[in-house]
Amino acid sequence: MLQRFYAADKGVYGSSGVAYKDDLYEAVNGKWEKKAKIPADRAGVGGFNDLSIDVENKLISDLNKMGELESTTDKPELQEAVRFFQLALDFGRRKKQKMAPVMPLLKRAIELKDFADLNAQAGSWYETFPVPFQFSVEPDMKDTAHNAVYAYGPGLILPDTTYYADDNPNRDTLLATWREMAVKLLVAAKFSEKDAERMADGALKFDRSLVPFSKSGEEWVDYPAMYNPEPLDKFLTHSEMLNFRKFLDDLLPEEPGQIIVTEPRFFEHFNEVVNARTFRLLHDWMIIRFLIHASKYLSNDLRKVGDTFHRAITGSQKSPNKTKSAYYATNDYFDEVIGQYYGEKYFGDDARQDVRKMIDTMIKVYEDRLAHNDWLSEATRKSAIDKLEKIVVKVGYPDKLRPLYSEFKVDRQASLFDNVQEFDTLILRDMFAKLAKPVDRTEWGMPGSLVNAQYDPSRNDITFPAAILQSPFYSLKHSASRNYGGIGAVIAHEISHAFDNNGAKFDAYGNLKDWWTKEDLANFTKRTEAMVAEFDGLPYAGGKVNGKLILGENVADLGGMSAALEAAKQSKGVDLRAFFINWARVWRGKYTQANMTARLATDPHAPNVLRANMQPRNFQEFYDAFDVKPGDGMYMDPKQRVHIW
């Protein structure tokens, strides 16, 4: 635990009165955090959250204005987004409709008799209702020029398997909240109170049966462990009740030669979970999950009921208001369309080109660091540089939208729910159709309006949406040092993902391939183990940090800071204090207790306060900038400092 001291010397302490050398995060953000208030409909505020709120407010205002004018845009996809927003915002109509939009499908679900009945309508059922497995078409990890079929488990009610432990203090309360929510939705759908309670208990029992065979958050961050290809004939043997072949035939344009199983433990035990004895429990589970999803698109009262469990998980006090909920629903289906609009209006091509130059600079810095790396062999170093040079950079927003969006046509006479059902079907069919097509490497994984950034190991590309490319991360008004401590570190962070514990297992074309010498890999693993040890067990929010869960992001943070520091030192008028202060400012955040608990169990990123404080302690430049000495709160023995990239 970092000690906190108050400094007397001018320039040594932050606005909170805490010395930078004792607690960088508190010195920079302490005063802000005391005053910051979390909005009732949110689970936190801070650097990322505040930008998201600003983006959200701009887009809601714009959508409202375009709606009033029946949209003046000449872009048909954006026109449809505006129409969808208007439909979602018509809560008077939604109130009159109540549960009516879902009743025809609910009747179909209620009438499901057995597995034979389910198999007979396999594809159409999959397109409409939850099932105890998921298929997805994605790039083949070992042949990323081609798509492949992946099989997943269905997911759990609680955020992570760790929530189900007997000693977890939140388990019973959260499950009771979910049960109460489920019963209310079932009663609203004309089930008796007695039947509703029985069905909710059945669904909870089915959910609990999934837990021993589901992956934990720690297991999910091991990407290569997801790659378990099985010949189709072998995969088909995993279930005695469900006809997987019928589902695949109905959904796919061609028969796959293999299925890549992401959760082997789940499918190996599939018959223990899905069998004749558990059909009724599964049936209850499917109906309730269907209703929870549907509730977002029904009356305002039902929307709020369906949001109950989410609020309990995140700790937010109330549901988003009607306008925000309409925006969120619109963004769920038109995110790339809205993101392109946001990027063009609020970011522009000039800023996009300026950021591209910064990215090019950071890549060159990274290349130089790799070229002069003192622990990699020549062979591995050359492969690493080759991978770096082949990274595809995506900045701001896509110039072209995916063809899928041209198929989204809002039917103003139909209910919001019916429109959503149509769009969901189009999305699924578009995804499955990719099996017969080569991988489109031009697709974006994030919309331009998202305050985030991404590295995709299977495509070896990095994406920086327009929404993150603003203060405190980046501004033409900021000094170079401040920008490098913000967006520079974020850029280098995403580049570093190409060489984190997962990215290092994918080659220049995104293929899962061993390109390291044994000696280099052993050295790399030893260094990453030191990073696990640096964070593992640190106290946070009443729990302890899992160093393995957050390893990949920590390696990227470390590499990002290393490269960004190097770039900052090469810039004119370098000010490393400004660099580290903006680093800490970017990670400011204040969250509800429930949200912090959930993030601790599921988020592969370290908690914000630890991201701000732990990484600088690994760099001598920080000690020099703030005159950090043994005994100061931020001091770390040189032998314990981690160096990778």
PDB file of N, CA, C and O in Angstrom, residues 9 24 85 261 302 347 350 370 464 467 488 567 600 607 635:
ATOM      1  N   ASP A   9       7.055  21.871  -0.271  1.00  0.00           N
ATOM      2  CA  ASP A   9       7.757  22.618  -1.304  1.00  0.00           C
ATOM      3  C   ASP A   9       6.863  22.849  -2.513  1.00  0.00           C
ATOM      4  O   ASP A   9       6.189  21.948  -2.990  1.00  0.00           O
ATOM      5  N   LEU A  24       1.196   9.461  -6.877  1.00  0.00           N
ATOM      6  CA  LEU A  24       0.973  10.229  -8.097  1.00  0.00           C
ATOM      7  C   LEU A  24      -0.508  10.382  -8.377  1.00  0.00           C
ATOM      8  O   LEU A  24      -0.986  11.474  -8.707  1.00  0.00           O
ATOM      9  N   PHE A  85     -34.239   5.959 -33.955  1.00  0.00           N
ATOM     10  CA  PHE A  85     -34.212   6.763 -32.735  1.00  0.00           C
ATOM     11  C   PHE A  85     -35.597   7.334 -32.443  1.00  0.00           C
ATOM     12  O   PHE A  85     -36.066   7.310 -31.293  1.00  0.00           O
ATOM     13  N   VAL A 261     -13.590 -25.096 -30.928  1.00  0.00           N
ATOM     14  CA  VAL A 261     -14.244 -25.090 -29.619  1.00  0.00           C
ATOM     15  C   VAL A 261     -13.476 -24.166 -28.673  1.00  0.00           C
ATOM     16  O   VAL A 261     -12.308 -24.402 -28.381  1.00  0.00           O
ATOM     17  N   LEU A 302     -41.571  -1.609 -18.182  1.00  0.00           N
ATOM     18  CA  LEU A 302     -40.949  -2.908 -18.418  1.00  0.00           C
ATOM     19  C   LEU A 302     -39.451  -2.759 -18.682  1.00  0.00           C
ATOM     20  O   LEU A 302     -38.651  -3.599 -18.260  1.00  0.00           O
ATOM     21  N   PHE A 347     -14.415  15.433 -35.567  1.00  0.00           N
ATOM     22  CA  PHE A 347     -12.986  15.101 -35.621  1.00  0.00           C
ATOM     23  C   PHE A 347     -12.377  15.600 -36.917  1.00  0.00           C
ATOM     24  O   PHE A 347     -11.492  16.451 -36.927  1.00  0.00           O
ATOM     25  N   ASP A 350      -8.400  16.418 -41.109  1.00  0.00           N
ATOM     26  CA  ASP A 350      -7.142  17.070 -40.741  1.00  0.00           C
ATOM     27  C   ASP A 350      -6.600  16.493 -39.433  1.00  0.00           C
ATOM     28  O   ASP A 350      -5.412  16.184 -39.327  1.00  0.00           O
ATOM     29  N   LEU A 370      13.004  -2.020 -30.508  1.00  0.00           N
ATOM     30  CA  LEU A 370      13.153  -3.445 -30.809  1.00  0.00           C
ATOM     31  C   LEU A 370      14.520  -3.733 -31.428  1.00  0.00           C
ATOM     32  O   LEU A 370      15.171  -4.736 -31.092  1.00  0.00           O
ATOM     33  N   PHE A 464      -8.030   3.468 -33.402  1.00  0.00           N
ATOM     34  CA  PHE A 464      -8.147   4.614 -32.506  1.00  0.00           C
ATOM     35  C   PHE A 464      -9.362   5.438 -32.934  1.00  0.00           C
ATOM     36  O   PHE A 464      -9.268   6.291 -33.820  1.00  0.00           O
ATOM     37  N   ALA A 467     -13.446   9.471 -30.946  1.00  0.00           N
ATOM     38  CA  ALA A 467     -13.905   9.957 -29.643  1.00  0.00           C
ATOM     39  C   ALA A 467     -12.815   9.990 -28.578  1.00  0.00           C
ATOM     40  O   ALA A 467     -12.902  10.770 -27.632  1.00  0.00           O
ATOM     41  N   GLY A 488      -0.188   9.439 -26.614  1.00  0.00           N
ATOM     42  CA  GLY A 488       1.039   8.742 -27.015  1.00  0.00           C
ATOM     43  C   GLY A 488       1.183   7.415 -26.305  1.00  0.00           C
ATOM     44  O   GLY A 488       1.517   6.392 -26.917  1.00  0.00           O
ATOM     45  N   ALA A 567       9.669   8.696 -26.949  1.00  0.00           N
ATOM     46  CA  ALA A 567       9.239   9.702 -27.919  1.00  0.00           C
ATOM     47  C   ALA A 567       9.219  11.094 -27.288  1.00  0.00           C
ATOM     48  O   ALA A 567       9.626  12.080 -27.907  1.00  0.00           O
ATOM     49  N   LEU A 600     -13.033  -5.917 -10.691  1.00  0.00           N
ATOM     50  CA  LEU A 600     -11.949  -6.680 -10.078  1.00  0.00           C
ATOM     51  C   LEU A 600     -12.000  -8.141 -10.513  1.00  0.00           C
ATOM     52  O   LEU A 600     -10.968  -8.799 -10.665  1.00  0.00           O
ATOM     53  N   PRO A 607      -7.100  -1.809 -12.005  1.00  0.00           N
ATOM     54  CA  PRO A 607      -7.878  -0.665 -11.526  1.00  0.00           C
ATOM     55  C   PRO A 607      -7.151   0.646 -11.830  1.00  0.00           C
ATOM     56  O   PRO A 607      -5.919   0.711 -11.799  1.00  0.00           O
ATOM     57  N   TYR A 635       8.333   4.949  -4.203  1.00  0.00           N
ATOM     58  CA  TYR A 635       9.637   4.306  -4.446  1.00  0.00           C
ATOM     59  C   TYR A 635       9.496   2.783  -4.547  1.00  0.00           C
ATOM     60  O   TYR A 635       8.759   2.154  -3.790  1.00  0.00           O
TER      61      TYR A 635
END
